Short mmCIF file of N, CA, C and O in Angstrom, two decimals:
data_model
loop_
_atom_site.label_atom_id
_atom_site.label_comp_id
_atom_site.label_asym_id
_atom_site.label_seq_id
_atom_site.Cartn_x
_atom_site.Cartn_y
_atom_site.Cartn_z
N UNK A 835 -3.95 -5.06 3.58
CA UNK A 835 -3.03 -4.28 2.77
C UNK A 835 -3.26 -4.51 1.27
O UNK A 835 -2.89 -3.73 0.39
N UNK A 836 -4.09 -5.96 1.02
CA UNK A 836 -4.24 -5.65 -0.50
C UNK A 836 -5.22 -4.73 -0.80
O UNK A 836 -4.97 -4.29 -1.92
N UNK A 837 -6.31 -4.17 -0.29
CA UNK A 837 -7.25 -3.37 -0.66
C UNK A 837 -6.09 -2.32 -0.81
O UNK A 837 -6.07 -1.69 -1.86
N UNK A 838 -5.17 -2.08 0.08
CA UNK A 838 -4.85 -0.57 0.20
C UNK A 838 -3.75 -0.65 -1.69
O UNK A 838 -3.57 0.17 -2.59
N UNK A 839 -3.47 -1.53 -1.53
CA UNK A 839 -2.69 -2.11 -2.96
C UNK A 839 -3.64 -1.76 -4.28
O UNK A 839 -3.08 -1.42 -5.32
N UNK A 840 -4.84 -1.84 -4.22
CA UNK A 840 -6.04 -2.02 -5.00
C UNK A 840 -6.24 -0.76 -4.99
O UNK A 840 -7.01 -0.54 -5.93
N UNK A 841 -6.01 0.14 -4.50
CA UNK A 841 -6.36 1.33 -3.96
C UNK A 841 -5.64 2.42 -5.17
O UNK A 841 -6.10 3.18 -6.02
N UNK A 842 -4.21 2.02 -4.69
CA UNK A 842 -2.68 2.79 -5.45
C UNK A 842 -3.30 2.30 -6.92
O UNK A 842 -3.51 3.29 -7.63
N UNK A 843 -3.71 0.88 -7.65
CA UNK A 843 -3.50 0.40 -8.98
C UNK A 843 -4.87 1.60 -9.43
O UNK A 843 -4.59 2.51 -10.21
N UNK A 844 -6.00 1.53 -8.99
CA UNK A 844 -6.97 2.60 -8.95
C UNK A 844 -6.63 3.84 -9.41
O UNK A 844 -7.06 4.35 -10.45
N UNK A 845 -5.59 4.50 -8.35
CA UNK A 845 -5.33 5.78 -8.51
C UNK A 845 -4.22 6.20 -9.69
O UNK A 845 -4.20 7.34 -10.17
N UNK A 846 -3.41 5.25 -10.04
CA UNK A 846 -2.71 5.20 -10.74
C UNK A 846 -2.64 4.58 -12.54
O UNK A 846 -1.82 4.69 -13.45
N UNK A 847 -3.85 3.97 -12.40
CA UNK A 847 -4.50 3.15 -14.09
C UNK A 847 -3.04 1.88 -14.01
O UNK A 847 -2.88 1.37 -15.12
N UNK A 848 -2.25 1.44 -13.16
CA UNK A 848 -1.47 0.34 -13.54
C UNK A 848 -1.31 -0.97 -12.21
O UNK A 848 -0.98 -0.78 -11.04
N UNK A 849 -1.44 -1.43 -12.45
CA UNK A 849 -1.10 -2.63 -11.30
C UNK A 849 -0.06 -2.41 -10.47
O UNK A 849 1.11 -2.18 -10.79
N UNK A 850 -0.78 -2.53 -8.83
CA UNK A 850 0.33 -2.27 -7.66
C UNK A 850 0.04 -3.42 -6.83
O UNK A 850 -1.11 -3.61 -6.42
N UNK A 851 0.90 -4.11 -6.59
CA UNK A 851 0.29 -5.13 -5.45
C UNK A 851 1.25 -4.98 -4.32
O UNK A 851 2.26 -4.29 -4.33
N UNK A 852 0.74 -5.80 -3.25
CA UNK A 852 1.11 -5.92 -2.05
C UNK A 852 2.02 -7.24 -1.41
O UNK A 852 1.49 -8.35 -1.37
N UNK A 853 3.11 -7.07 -1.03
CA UNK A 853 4.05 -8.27 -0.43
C UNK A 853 4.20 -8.08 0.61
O UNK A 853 4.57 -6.98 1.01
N UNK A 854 3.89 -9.48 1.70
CA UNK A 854 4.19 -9.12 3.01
C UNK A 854 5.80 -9.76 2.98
O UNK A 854 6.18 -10.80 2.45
N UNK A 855 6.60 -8.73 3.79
CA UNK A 855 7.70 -8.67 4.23
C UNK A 855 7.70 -9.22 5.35
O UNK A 855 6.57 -9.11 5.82
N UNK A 856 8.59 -9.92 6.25
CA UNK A 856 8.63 -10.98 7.37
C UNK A 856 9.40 -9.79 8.17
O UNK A 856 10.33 -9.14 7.72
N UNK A 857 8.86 -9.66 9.36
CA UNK A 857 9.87 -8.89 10.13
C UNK A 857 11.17 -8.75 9.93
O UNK A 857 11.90 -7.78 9.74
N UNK A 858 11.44 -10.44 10.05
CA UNK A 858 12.73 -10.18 10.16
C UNK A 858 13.71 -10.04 9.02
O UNK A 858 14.89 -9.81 9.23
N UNK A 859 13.17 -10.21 7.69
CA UNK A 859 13.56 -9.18 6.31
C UNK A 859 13.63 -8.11 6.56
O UNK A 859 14.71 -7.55 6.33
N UNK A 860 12.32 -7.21 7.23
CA UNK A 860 12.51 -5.87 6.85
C UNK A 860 13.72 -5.32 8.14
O UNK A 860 14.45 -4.39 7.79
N UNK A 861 13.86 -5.71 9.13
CA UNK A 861 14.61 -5.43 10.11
C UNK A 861 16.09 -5.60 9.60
O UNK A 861 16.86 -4.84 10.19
N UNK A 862 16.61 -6.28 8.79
CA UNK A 862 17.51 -6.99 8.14
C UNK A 862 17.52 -5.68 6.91
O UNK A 862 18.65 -5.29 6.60
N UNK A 863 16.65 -5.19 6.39
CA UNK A 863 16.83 -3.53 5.05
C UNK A 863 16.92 -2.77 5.86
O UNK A 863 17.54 -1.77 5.50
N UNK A 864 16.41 -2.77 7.34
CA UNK A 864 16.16 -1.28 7.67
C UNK A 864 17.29 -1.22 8.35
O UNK A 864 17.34 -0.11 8.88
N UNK A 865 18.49 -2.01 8.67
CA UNK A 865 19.40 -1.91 9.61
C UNK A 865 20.84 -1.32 8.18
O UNK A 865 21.83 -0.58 8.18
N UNK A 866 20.31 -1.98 7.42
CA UNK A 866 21.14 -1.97 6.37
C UNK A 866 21.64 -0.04 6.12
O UNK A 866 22.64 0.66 5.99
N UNK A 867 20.15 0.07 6.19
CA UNK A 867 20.09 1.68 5.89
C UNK A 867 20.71 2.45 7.02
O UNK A 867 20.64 3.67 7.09
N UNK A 868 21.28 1.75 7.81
CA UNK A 868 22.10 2.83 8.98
C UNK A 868 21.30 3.47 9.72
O UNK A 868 21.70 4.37 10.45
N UNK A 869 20.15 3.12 9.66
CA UNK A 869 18.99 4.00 10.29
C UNK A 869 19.14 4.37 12.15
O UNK A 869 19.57 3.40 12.77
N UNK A 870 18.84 5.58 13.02
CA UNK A 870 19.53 5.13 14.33
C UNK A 870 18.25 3.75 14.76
O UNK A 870 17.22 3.30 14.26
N UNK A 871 19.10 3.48 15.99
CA UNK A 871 18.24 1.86 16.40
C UNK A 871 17.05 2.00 16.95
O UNK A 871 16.18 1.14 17.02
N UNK A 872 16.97 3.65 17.54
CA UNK A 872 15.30 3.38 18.00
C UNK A 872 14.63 3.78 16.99
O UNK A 872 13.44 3.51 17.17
N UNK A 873 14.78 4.22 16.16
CA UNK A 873 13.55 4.52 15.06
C UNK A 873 13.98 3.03 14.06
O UNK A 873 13.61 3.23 12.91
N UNK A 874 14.29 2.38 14.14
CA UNK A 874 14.09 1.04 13.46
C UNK A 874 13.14 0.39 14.30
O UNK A 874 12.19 -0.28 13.89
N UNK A 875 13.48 0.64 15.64
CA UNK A 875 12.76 -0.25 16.77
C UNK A 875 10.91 -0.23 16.37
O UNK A 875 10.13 -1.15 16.10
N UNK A 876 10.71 1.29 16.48
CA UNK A 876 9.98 1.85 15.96
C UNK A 876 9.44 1.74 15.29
O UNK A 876 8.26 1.50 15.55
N UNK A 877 9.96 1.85 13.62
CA UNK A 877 9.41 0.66 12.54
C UNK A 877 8.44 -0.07 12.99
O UNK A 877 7.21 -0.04 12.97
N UNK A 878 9.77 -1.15 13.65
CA UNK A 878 9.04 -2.76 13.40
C UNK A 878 7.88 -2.92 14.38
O UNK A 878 7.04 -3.81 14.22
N UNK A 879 7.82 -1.86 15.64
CA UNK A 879 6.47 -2.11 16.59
C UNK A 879 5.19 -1.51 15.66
O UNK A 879 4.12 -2.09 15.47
N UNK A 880 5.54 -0.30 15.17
CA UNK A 880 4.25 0.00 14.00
C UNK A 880 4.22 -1.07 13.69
O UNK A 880 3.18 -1.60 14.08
N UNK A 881 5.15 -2.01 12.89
CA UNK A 881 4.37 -2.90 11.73
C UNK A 881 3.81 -3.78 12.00
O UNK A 881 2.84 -4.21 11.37
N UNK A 882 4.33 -4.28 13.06
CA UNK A 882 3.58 -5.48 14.07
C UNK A 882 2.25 -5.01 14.50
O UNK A 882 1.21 -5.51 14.04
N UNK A 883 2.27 -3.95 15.47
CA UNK A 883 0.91 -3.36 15.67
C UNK A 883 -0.40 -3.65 13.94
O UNK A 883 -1.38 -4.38 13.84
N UNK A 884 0.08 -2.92 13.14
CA UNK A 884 -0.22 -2.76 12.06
C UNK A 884 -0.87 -4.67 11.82
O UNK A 884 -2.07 -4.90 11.67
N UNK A 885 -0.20 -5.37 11.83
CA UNK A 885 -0.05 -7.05 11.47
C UNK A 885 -1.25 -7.52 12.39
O UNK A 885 -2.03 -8.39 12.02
N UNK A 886 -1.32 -6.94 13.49
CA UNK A 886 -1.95 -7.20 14.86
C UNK A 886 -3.58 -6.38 14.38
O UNK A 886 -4.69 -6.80 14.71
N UNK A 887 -3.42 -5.69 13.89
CA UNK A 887 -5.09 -5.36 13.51
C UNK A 887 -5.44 -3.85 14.09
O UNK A 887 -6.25 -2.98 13.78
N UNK A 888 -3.92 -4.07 15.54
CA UNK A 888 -4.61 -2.46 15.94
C UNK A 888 -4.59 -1.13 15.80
O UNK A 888 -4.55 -0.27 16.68
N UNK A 889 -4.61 -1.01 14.66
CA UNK A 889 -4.55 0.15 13.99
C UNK A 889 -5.51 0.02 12.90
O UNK A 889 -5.24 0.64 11.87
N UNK A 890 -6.66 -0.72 12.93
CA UNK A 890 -7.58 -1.21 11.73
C UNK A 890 -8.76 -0.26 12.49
O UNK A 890 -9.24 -0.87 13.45
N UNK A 891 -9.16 0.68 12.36
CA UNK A 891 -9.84 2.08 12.44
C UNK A 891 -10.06 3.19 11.87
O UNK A 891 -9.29 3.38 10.93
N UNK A 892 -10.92 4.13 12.09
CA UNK A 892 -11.29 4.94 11.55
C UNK A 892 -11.34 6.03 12.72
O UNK A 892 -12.01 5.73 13.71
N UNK A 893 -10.66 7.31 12.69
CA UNK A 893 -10.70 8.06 12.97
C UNK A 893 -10.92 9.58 12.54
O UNK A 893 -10.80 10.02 11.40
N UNK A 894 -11.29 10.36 13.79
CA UNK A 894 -11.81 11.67 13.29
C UNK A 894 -10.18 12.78 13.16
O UNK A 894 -10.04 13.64 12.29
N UNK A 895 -9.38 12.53 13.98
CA UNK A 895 -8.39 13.18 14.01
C UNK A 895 -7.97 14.47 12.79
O UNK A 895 -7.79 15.68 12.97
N UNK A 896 -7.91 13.75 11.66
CA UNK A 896 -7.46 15.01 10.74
C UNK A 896 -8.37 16.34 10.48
O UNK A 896 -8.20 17.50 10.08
N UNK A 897 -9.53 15.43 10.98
CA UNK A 897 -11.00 16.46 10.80
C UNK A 897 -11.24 17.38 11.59
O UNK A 897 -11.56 18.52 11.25
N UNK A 898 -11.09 16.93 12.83
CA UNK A 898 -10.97 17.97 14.27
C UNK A 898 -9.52 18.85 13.80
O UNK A 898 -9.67 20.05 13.62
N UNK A 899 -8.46 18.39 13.65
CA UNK A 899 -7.41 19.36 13.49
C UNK A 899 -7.40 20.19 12.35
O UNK A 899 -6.98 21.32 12.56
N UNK A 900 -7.93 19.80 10.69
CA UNK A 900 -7.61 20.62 10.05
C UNK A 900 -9.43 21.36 9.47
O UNK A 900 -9.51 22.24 8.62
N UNK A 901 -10.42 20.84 10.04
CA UNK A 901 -11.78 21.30 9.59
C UNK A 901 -12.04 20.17 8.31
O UNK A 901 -13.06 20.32 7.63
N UNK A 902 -11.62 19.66 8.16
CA UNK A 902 -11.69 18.92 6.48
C UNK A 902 -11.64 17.72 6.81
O UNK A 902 -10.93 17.20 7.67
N UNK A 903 -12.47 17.22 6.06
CA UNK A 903 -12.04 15.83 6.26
C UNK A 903 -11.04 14.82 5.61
O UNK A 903 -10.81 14.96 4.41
N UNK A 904 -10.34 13.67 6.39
CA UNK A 904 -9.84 12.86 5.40
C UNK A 904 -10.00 12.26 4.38
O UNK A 904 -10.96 11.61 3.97
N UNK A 905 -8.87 12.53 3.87
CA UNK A 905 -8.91 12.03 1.80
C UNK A 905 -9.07 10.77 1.80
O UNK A 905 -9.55 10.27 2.82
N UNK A 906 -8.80 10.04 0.87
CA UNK A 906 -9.25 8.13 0.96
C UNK A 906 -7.52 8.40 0.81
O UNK A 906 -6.91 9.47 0.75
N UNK A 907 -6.99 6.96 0.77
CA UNK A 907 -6.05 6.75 0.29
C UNK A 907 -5.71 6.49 -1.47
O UNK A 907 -4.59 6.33 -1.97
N UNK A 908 -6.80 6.50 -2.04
CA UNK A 908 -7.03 6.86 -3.37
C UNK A 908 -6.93 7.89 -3.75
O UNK A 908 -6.33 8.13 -4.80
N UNK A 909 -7.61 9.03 -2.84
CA UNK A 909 -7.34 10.17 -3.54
C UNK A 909 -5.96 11.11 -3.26
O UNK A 909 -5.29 11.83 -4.01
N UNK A 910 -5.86 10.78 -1.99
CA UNK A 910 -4.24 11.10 -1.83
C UNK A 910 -3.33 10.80 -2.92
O UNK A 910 -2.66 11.69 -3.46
N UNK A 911 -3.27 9.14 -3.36
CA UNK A 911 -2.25 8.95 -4.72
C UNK A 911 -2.79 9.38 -5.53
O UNK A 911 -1.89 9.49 -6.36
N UNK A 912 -3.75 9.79 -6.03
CA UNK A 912 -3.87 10.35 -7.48
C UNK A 912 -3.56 11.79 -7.25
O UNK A 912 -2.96 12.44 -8.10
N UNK A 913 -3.90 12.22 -6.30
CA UNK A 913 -3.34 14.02 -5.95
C UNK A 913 -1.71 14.24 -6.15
O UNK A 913 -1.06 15.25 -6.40
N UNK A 914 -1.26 12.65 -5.91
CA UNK A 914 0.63 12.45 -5.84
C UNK A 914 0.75 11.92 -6.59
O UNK A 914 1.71 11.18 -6.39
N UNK A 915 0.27 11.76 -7.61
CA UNK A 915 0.82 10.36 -8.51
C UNK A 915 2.34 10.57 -8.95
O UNK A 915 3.05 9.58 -8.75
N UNK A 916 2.82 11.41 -9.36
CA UNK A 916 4.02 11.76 -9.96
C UNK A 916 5.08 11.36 -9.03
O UNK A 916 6.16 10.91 -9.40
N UNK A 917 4.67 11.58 -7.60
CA UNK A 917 5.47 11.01 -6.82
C UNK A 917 5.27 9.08 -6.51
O UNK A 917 5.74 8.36 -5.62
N UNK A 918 4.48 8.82 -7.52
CA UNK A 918 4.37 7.29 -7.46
C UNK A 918 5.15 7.06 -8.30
O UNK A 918 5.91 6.14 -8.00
N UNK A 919 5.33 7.56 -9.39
CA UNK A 919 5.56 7.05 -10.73
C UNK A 919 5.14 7.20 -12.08
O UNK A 919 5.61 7.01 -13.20
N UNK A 920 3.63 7.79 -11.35
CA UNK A 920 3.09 8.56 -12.22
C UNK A 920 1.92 7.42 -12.66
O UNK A 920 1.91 6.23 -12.36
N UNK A 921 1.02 8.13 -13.43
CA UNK A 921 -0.50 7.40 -13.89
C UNK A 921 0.17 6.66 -15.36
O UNK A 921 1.03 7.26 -16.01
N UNK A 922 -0.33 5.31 -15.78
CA UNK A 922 -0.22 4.79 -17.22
C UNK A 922 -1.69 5.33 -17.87
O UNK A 922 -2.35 6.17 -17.26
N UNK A 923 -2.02 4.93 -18.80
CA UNK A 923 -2.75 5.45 -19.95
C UNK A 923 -4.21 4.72 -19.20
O UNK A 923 -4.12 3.60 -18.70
N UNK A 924 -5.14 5.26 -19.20
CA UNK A 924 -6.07 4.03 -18.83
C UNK A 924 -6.52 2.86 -19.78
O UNK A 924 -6.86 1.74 -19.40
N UNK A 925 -6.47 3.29 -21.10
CA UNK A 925 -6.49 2.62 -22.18
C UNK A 925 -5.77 0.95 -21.89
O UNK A 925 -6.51 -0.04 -21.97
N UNK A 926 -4.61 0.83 -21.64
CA UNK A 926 -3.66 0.28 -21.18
C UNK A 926 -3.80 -0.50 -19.78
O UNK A 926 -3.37 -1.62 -19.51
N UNK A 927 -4.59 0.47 -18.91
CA UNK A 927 -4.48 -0.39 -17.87
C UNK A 927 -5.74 -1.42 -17.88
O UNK A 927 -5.74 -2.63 -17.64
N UNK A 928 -6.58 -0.75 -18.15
CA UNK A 928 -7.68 -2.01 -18.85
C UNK A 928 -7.33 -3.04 -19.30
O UNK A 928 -7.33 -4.16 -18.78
N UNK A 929 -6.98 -2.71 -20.35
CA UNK A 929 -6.50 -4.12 -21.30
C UNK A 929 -6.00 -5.61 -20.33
O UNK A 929 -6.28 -6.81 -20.34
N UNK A 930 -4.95 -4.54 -19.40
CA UNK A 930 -3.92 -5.31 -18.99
C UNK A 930 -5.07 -5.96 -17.95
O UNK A 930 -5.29 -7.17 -18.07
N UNK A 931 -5.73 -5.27 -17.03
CA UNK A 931 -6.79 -5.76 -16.25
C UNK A 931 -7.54 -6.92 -16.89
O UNK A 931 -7.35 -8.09 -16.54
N UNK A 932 -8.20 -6.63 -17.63
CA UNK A 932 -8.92 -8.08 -18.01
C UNK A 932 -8.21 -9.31 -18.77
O UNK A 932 -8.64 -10.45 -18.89
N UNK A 933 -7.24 -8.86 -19.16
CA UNK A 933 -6.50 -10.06 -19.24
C UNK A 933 -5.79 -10.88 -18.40
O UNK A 933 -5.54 -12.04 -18.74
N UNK A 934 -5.33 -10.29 -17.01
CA UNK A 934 -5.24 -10.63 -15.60
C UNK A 934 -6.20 -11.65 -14.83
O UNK A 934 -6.02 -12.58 -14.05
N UNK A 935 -7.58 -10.86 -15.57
CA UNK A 935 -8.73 -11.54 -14.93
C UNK A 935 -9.15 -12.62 -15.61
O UNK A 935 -9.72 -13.49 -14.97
N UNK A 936 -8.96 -12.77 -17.02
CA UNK A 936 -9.52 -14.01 -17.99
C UNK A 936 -8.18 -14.80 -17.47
O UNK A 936 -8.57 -15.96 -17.43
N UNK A 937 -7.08 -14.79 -17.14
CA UNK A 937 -6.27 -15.64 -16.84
C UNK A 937 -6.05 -16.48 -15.57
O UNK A 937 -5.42 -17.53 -15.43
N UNK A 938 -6.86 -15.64 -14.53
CA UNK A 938 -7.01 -15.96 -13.17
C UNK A 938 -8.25 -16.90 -13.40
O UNK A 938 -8.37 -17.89 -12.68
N UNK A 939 -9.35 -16.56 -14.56
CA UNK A 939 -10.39 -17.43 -14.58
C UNK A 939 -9.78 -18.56 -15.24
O UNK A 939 -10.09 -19.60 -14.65
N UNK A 940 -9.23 -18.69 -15.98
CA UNK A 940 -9.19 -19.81 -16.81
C UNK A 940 -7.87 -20.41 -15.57
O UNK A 940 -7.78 -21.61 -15.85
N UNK A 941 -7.15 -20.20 -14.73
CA UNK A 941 -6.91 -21.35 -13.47
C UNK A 941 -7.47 -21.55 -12.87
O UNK A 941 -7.25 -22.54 -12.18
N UNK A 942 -8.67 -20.76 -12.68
CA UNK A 942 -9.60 -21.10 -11.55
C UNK A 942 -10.11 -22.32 -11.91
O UNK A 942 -9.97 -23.26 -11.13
N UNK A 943 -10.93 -22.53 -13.40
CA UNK A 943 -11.75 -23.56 -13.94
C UNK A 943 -10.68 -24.74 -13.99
O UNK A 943 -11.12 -25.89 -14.08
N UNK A 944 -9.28 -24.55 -13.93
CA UNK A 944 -8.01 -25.50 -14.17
C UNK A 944 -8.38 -26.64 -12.91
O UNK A 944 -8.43 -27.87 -12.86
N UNK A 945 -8.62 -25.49 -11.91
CA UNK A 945 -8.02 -26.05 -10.33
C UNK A 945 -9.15 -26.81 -10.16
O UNK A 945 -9.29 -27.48 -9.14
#
């Protein structure tokens, strides 16, 4: 999930990262939301599955159904960005990037 995290900051010019949520957190938001109980159930077997690896594939599916092939997940968010939040400046996201990275280096040489 961090690639897919790496993916969104890509499509977007700003830093997105990835937190794993513990089942039983997210079961604990999603109940919150009144949601009915089998589509929570639901949820949490995707996510587990998901945790479990089996869903770590590549398929033809969208290709056979729509003639086209699938988008990356990069290009999907940049086709949506607005519904992310929208793109920052790239100018900006640079900056912020290598200073991320000179800081991660200089703990690295710490450690």
């Amino acid at each position: 999930m961090h690639g897919v995290a790496r993916e969104y900051s890509d499509a977007l010019n700003r830093e997105v990262t990835y937190a794993d949520i513990s089942p039983e957190n997210w079961e604990r938001e999603l109940k919150k939301e009144r949601l009915p109980e089998h589509l929570t159930l639901h949820l949490l077997t995707i996510a587990e599955l998901h945790r479990t690896g089996r869903y770590d594939r590549l398929a033809d599916g969208v290709e056979r159904v729509t003639g086209r092939p699938a988008m990356s997940v990069r290009e999907f968010v940049s086709l949506h960005a607005d519904q992310f939040g929208g793109r920052r400046s790239y100018a900006l996201f640079r900056v912020v990037r290598i200073a991320d990275h000179e800081a991660r280096s200089a703990a690295d040489h710490r450690a």
